[in-house]
Short mmCIF file of N, CA and C in Angstrom, two decimals:
data_model
loop_
_atom_site.label_atom_id
_atom_site.label_comp_id
_atom_site.label_asym_id
_atom_site.label_seq_id
_atom_site.Cartn_x
_atom_site.Cartn_y
_atom_site.Cartn_z
N MET A 1 -2.18 1.54 -17.83
CA MET A 1 -2.73 2.83 -17.45
C MET A 1 -1.58 3.74 -17.02
N GLU A 2 -1.84 5.02 -17.01
CA GLU A 2 -0.84 5.97 -16.55
C GLU A 2 -1.46 6.88 -15.49
N VAL A 3 -0.60 7.37 -14.60
CA VAL A 3 -1.04 8.31 -13.56
C VAL A 3 -0.08 9.50 -13.56
N LYS A 4 -0.60 10.64 -13.13
CA LYS A 4 0.23 11.84 -12.99
C LYS A 4 0.62 11.99 -11.53
N VAL A 5 1.89 12.25 -11.31
CA VAL A 5 2.41 12.47 -9.97
C VAL A 5 3.21 13.76 -9.99
N SER A 6 2.94 14.64 -9.06
CA SER A 6 3.69 15.89 -8.95
C SER A 6 5.00 15.61 -8.21
N VAL A 7 6.10 15.99 -8.85
CA VAL A 7 7.43 15.81 -8.26
C VAL A 7 8.11 17.17 -8.24
N ASP A 8 8.32 17.71 -7.06
CA ASP A 8 8.91 19.05 -6.92
C ASP A 8 8.13 20.08 -7.74
N GLY A 9 6.81 19.95 -7.74
CA GLY A 9 5.95 20.89 -8.43
C GLY A 9 5.81 20.65 -9.93
N VAL A 10 6.51 19.65 -10.44
CA VAL A 10 6.45 19.34 -11.87
C VAL A 10 5.64 18.06 -12.07
N PRO A 11 4.60 18.10 -12.91
CA PRO A 11 3.83 16.87 -13.15
C PRO A 11 4.64 15.86 -13.95
N ARG A 12 4.68 14.63 -13.45
CA ARG A 12 5.37 13.53 -14.14
C ARG A 12 4.33 12.46 -14.44
N VAL A 13 4.44 11.81 -15.57
CA VAL A 13 3.51 10.75 -15.95
C VAL A 13 4.21 9.41 -15.75
N VAL A 14 3.57 8.53 -14.99
CA VAL A 14 4.10 7.19 -14.76
C VAL A 14 3.22 6.24 -15.58
N CYS A 15 3.84 5.54 -16.52
CA CYS A 15 3.11 4.63 -17.42
C CYS A 15 3.24 3.19 -16.95
N GLY A 16 2.36 2.34 -17.47
CA GLY A 16 2.46 0.91 -17.18
C GLY A 16 1.88 0.51 -15.84
N ILE A 17 1.03 1.34 -15.26
CA ILE A 17 0.41 1.01 -13.97
C ILE A 17 -0.64 -0.07 -14.21
N THR A 18 -0.58 -1.14 -13.43
CA THR A 18 -1.56 -2.23 -13.52
C THR A 18 -2.30 -2.36 -12.19
N GLU A 19 -3.25 -3.28 -12.15
CA GLU A 19 -4.00 -3.54 -10.91
C GLU A 19 -3.06 -4.00 -9.79
N GLN A 20 -1.93 -4.57 -10.15
CA GLN A 20 -1.00 -5.11 -9.15
C GLN A 20 0.07 -4.11 -8.71
N THR A 21 0.18 -2.99 -9.38
CA THR A 21 1.24 -2.01 -9.08
C THR A 21 1.02 -1.39 -7.71
N THR A 22 2.07 -1.42 -6.89
CA THR A 22 2.00 -0.84 -5.55
C THR A 22 2.55 0.58 -5.55
N CYS A 23 2.22 1.30 -4.50
CA CYS A 23 2.74 2.66 -4.34
C CYS A 23 4.26 2.64 -4.27
N GLN A 24 4.80 1.63 -3.61
CA GLN A 24 6.25 1.52 -3.49
C GLN A 24 6.90 1.40 -4.87
N GLU A 25 6.30 0.66 -5.77
CA GLU A 25 6.86 0.51 -7.11
C GLU A 25 6.84 1.84 -7.87
N VAL A 26 5.79 2.62 -7.68
CA VAL A 26 5.70 3.93 -8.32
C VAL A 26 6.76 4.86 -7.74
N VAL A 27 6.92 4.84 -6.42
CA VAL A 27 7.92 5.67 -5.75
C VAL A 27 9.32 5.32 -6.25
N ILE A 28 9.62 4.04 -6.34
CA ILE A 28 10.94 3.60 -6.80
C ILE A 28 11.19 4.05 -8.23
N ALA A 29 10.18 3.89 -9.10
CA ALA A 29 10.33 4.31 -10.50
C ALA A 29 10.62 5.80 -10.60
N LEU A 30 9.91 6.60 -9.82
CA LEU A 30 10.13 8.05 -9.85
C LEU A 30 11.50 8.43 -9.30
N ALA A 31 11.88 7.82 -8.17
CA ALA A 31 13.18 8.13 -7.56
C ALA A 31 14.32 7.75 -8.50
N GLN A 32 14.19 6.61 -9.16
CA GLN A 32 15.23 6.18 -10.11
C GLN A 32 15.28 7.11 -11.32
N ALA A 33 14.12 7.54 -11.79
CA ALA A 33 14.08 8.45 -12.94
C ALA A 33 14.76 9.78 -12.62
N MET A 34 14.67 10.19 -11.35
CA MET A 34 15.30 11.45 -10.92
C MET A 34 16.75 11.25 -10.52
N SER A 35 17.18 10.00 -10.39
CA SER A 35 18.53 9.66 -9.92
C SER A 35 18.81 10.28 -8.56
N GLN A 36 17.80 10.26 -7.70
CA GLN A 36 17.95 10.81 -6.36
C GLN A 36 17.51 9.79 -5.33
N PRO A 37 18.48 9.08 -4.73
CA PRO A 37 18.11 8.12 -3.70
C PRO A 37 17.57 8.84 -2.47
N GLY A 38 16.85 8.13 -1.66
CA GLY A 38 16.31 8.71 -0.44
C GLY A 38 15.04 8.00 -0.03
N ARG A 39 14.41 8.55 0.98
CA ARG A 39 13.13 8.02 1.45
C ARG A 39 12.02 8.89 0.89
N TYR A 40 11.05 8.24 0.29
CA TYR A 40 9.95 8.95 -0.35
C TYR A 40 8.61 8.35 0.07
N THR A 41 7.58 9.18 -0.03
CA THR A 41 6.21 8.76 0.23
C THR A 41 5.34 9.31 -0.88
N LEU A 42 4.31 8.57 -1.22
CA LEU A 42 3.33 9.06 -2.18
C LEU A 42 2.16 9.62 -1.39
N ARG A 43 1.84 10.90 -1.64
CA ARG A 43 0.74 11.55 -0.93
C ARG A 43 -0.47 11.64 -1.84
N GLU A 44 -1.61 11.27 -1.29
CA GLU A 44 -2.89 11.32 -1.99
C GLU A 44 -3.67 12.51 -1.45
N LYS A 45 -4.18 13.35 -2.35
CA LYS A 45 -4.97 14.50 -1.92
C LYS A 45 -6.22 14.59 -2.77
N PHE A 46 -7.37 14.71 -2.07
CA PHE A 46 -8.65 14.87 -2.74
C PHE A 46 -9.45 15.90 -1.96
N LYS A 47 -9.66 17.05 -2.56
CA LYS A 47 -10.35 18.17 -1.91
C LYS A 47 -9.67 18.47 -0.58
N ASP A 48 -10.37 18.34 0.56
CA ASP A 48 -9.76 18.64 1.87
C ASP A 48 -9.11 17.41 2.52
N PHE A 49 -9.21 16.27 1.88
CA PHE A 49 -8.66 15.02 2.42
C PHE A 49 -7.25 14.81 1.89
N GLU A 50 -6.34 14.49 2.79
CA GLU A 50 -4.94 14.29 2.41
C GLU A 50 -4.34 13.22 3.29
N ARG A 51 -3.56 12.31 2.69
CA ARG A 51 -2.89 11.28 3.48
C ARG A 51 -1.71 10.71 2.71
N CYS A 52 -0.80 10.11 3.46
CA CYS A 52 0.32 9.40 2.85
C CYS A 52 -0.13 7.96 2.59
N MET A 53 0.14 7.49 1.41
CA MET A 53 -0.25 6.14 1.03
C MET A 53 0.77 5.15 1.57
N THR A 54 0.33 3.92 1.84
CA THR A 54 1.24 2.90 2.36
C THR A 54 2.01 2.27 1.20
N PRO A 55 3.21 1.77 1.46
CA PRO A 55 4.03 1.20 0.38
C PRO A 55 3.36 0.05 -0.36
N ASN A 56 2.66 -0.83 0.36
CA ASN A 56 2.06 -2.01 -0.27
C ASN A 56 0.68 -1.76 -0.85
N GLU A 57 0.19 -0.56 -0.73
CA GLU A 57 -1.13 -0.20 -1.24
C GLU A 57 -1.14 -0.27 -2.77
N ARG A 58 -2.17 -0.86 -3.32
CA ARG A 58 -2.32 -0.94 -4.78
C ARG A 58 -2.92 0.37 -5.28
N LEU A 59 -2.17 1.07 -6.08
CA LEU A 59 -2.53 2.43 -6.48
C LEU A 59 -3.88 2.51 -7.20
N LEU A 60 -4.09 1.67 -8.21
CA LEU A 60 -5.34 1.73 -8.96
C LEU A 60 -6.54 1.37 -8.10
N GLU A 61 -6.35 0.43 -7.20
CA GLU A 61 -7.44 0.03 -6.30
C GLU A 61 -7.89 1.23 -5.46
N THR A 62 -6.95 1.99 -4.98
CA THR A 62 -7.27 3.18 -4.19
C THR A 62 -7.96 4.23 -5.05
N LEU A 63 -7.44 4.49 -6.23
CA LEU A 63 -8.02 5.51 -7.10
C LEU A 63 -9.43 5.11 -7.57
N GLU A 64 -9.66 3.83 -7.77
CA GLU A 64 -10.97 3.36 -8.22
C GLU A 64 -12.06 3.59 -7.18
N LYS A 65 -11.68 3.69 -5.92
CA LYS A 65 -12.66 3.93 -4.85
C LYS A 65 -13.32 5.30 -5.00
N TYR A 66 -12.67 6.21 -5.70
CA TYR A 66 -13.22 7.54 -5.92
C TYR A 66 -14.22 7.58 -7.08
N GLY A 67 -14.30 6.50 -7.84
CA GLY A 67 -15.20 6.47 -8.99
C GLY A 67 -14.81 7.50 -10.02
N GLU A 68 -15.81 8.22 -10.55
CA GLU A 68 -15.57 9.24 -11.58
C GLU A 68 -14.68 10.37 -11.07
N GLN A 69 -14.69 10.60 -9.77
CA GLN A 69 -13.90 11.70 -9.20
C GLN A 69 -12.43 11.32 -9.03
N GLY A 70 -12.08 10.08 -9.35
CA GLY A 70 -10.70 9.64 -9.24
C GLY A 70 -9.72 10.48 -10.03
N LYS A 71 -10.21 11.10 -11.10
CA LYS A 71 -9.36 11.96 -11.93
C LYS A 71 -8.96 13.24 -11.20
N GLU A 72 -9.71 13.56 -10.15
CA GLU A 72 -9.42 14.78 -9.37
C GLU A 72 -8.42 14.54 -8.25
N VAL A 73 -8.08 13.29 -7.99
CA VAL A 73 -7.11 12.96 -6.93
C VAL A 73 -5.74 13.42 -7.39
N GLN A 74 -5.06 14.15 -6.51
CA GLN A 74 -3.70 14.62 -6.81
C GLN A 74 -2.70 13.73 -6.08
N LEU A 75 -1.73 13.24 -6.81
CA LEU A 75 -0.66 12.43 -6.22
C LEU A 75 0.62 13.25 -6.23
N THR A 76 1.32 13.22 -5.11
CA THR A 76 2.57 13.99 -4.97
C THR A 76 3.64 13.11 -4.36
N LEU A 77 4.83 13.16 -4.92
CA LEU A 77 5.97 12.45 -4.34
C LEU A 77 6.60 13.36 -3.30
N ILE A 78 6.67 12.86 -2.07
CA ILE A 78 7.23 13.62 -0.95
C ILE A 78 8.58 13.02 -0.57
N HIS A 79 9.61 13.86 -0.49
CA HIS A 79 10.93 13.41 -0.06
C HIS A 79 11.01 13.51 1.46
N ASN A 80 11.22 12.37 2.11
CA ASN A 80 11.26 12.32 3.58
C ASN A 80 12.67 12.35 4.15
N GLY A 81 13.68 12.35 3.31
CA GLY A 81 15.05 12.39 3.80
C GLY A 81 15.92 11.38 3.09
N PRO A 82 17.16 11.25 3.55
CA PRO A 82 18.10 10.32 2.90
C PRO A 82 17.72 8.87 3.17
N SER A 83 18.21 7.99 2.33
CA SER A 83 17.99 6.56 2.55
C SER A 83 18.85 6.10 3.72
N GLU A 84 18.56 4.93 4.27
CA GLU A 84 19.31 4.44 5.43
C GLU A 84 20.81 4.32 5.15
N PRO A 85 21.22 3.76 4.01
CA PRO A 85 22.67 3.70 3.76
C PRO A 85 23.32 5.08 3.76
N ASP A 86 22.60 6.10 3.23
CA ASP A 86 23.13 7.46 3.25
C ASP A 86 23.28 7.96 4.68
N GLU A 87 22.29 7.67 5.52
CA GLU A 87 22.35 8.09 6.92
C GLU A 87 23.51 7.40 7.63
N MET A 88 23.72 6.11 7.34
CA MET A 88 24.79 5.36 7.98
C MET A 88 26.15 5.93 7.57
N ARG A 89 26.30 6.29 6.30
CA ARG A 89 27.57 6.88 5.84
C ARG A 89 27.83 8.20 6.55
N GLU A 90 26.79 9.02 6.70
CA GLU A 90 26.94 10.30 7.39
C GLU A 90 27.36 10.09 8.84
N ARG A 91 26.74 9.12 9.51
CA ARG A 91 27.10 8.83 10.91
C ARG A 91 28.56 8.39 11.02
N GLU A 92 29.00 7.55 10.07
CA GLU A 92 30.38 7.07 10.08
C GLU A 92 31.35 8.23 9.88
N LYS A 93 31.02 9.16 8.99
CA LYS A 93 31.87 10.33 8.77
C LYS A 93 31.99 11.15 10.05
N LYS A 94 30.86 11.34 10.74
CA LYS A 94 30.87 12.12 11.98
C LYS A 94 31.69 11.41 13.05
N LYS A 95 31.58 10.08 13.13
CA LYS A 95 32.36 9.33 14.11
C LYS A 95 33.84 9.50 13.84
N LYS A 96 34.24 9.40 12.58
CA LYS A 96 35.65 9.53 12.22
C LYS A 96 36.18 10.91 12.56
N LYS A 97 35.37 11.94 12.36
CA LYS A 97 35.78 13.30 12.67
C LYS A 97 35.95 13.50 14.17
N SER A 98 35.12 12.82 14.96
CA SER A 98 35.16 13.04 16.40
C SER A 98 36.17 12.14 17.12
N LEU A 99 36.76 11.18 16.41
CA LEU A 99 37.74 10.30 17.04
C LEU A 99 39.04 11.06 17.28
N PRO A 100 39.70 10.76 18.40
CA PRO A 100 40.99 11.42 18.66
C PRO A 100 42.03 10.96 17.65
N LYS A 101 42.95 11.84 17.32
CA LYS A 101 44.03 11.53 16.37
C LYS A 101 45.17 10.85 17.11
N ILE A 102 45.81 9.91 16.47
CA ILE A 102 46.94 9.20 17.09
C ILE A 102 48.19 9.50 16.31
#
């Protein structure tokens, strides 16, 4: 199966989704396709209801709960910031800049 996910306002199609596919796997596939590391969340929106999906949540299982209206659910990839290794590198750079020179 395939699902549409909005990434920076552009609809992207993710193929090969199975009953076992988790939100985390979809997020990783999209982030790798964009070549942009970082922290991401998959947001589910249906009419006035909106929430961030959990990493281990099975995507199709969640969408199936909507029945016929599942096609109306909007999925969006949200960038939450840099990945931990990126943050650690930035902290190290700041530490080096603030150290006294010898």
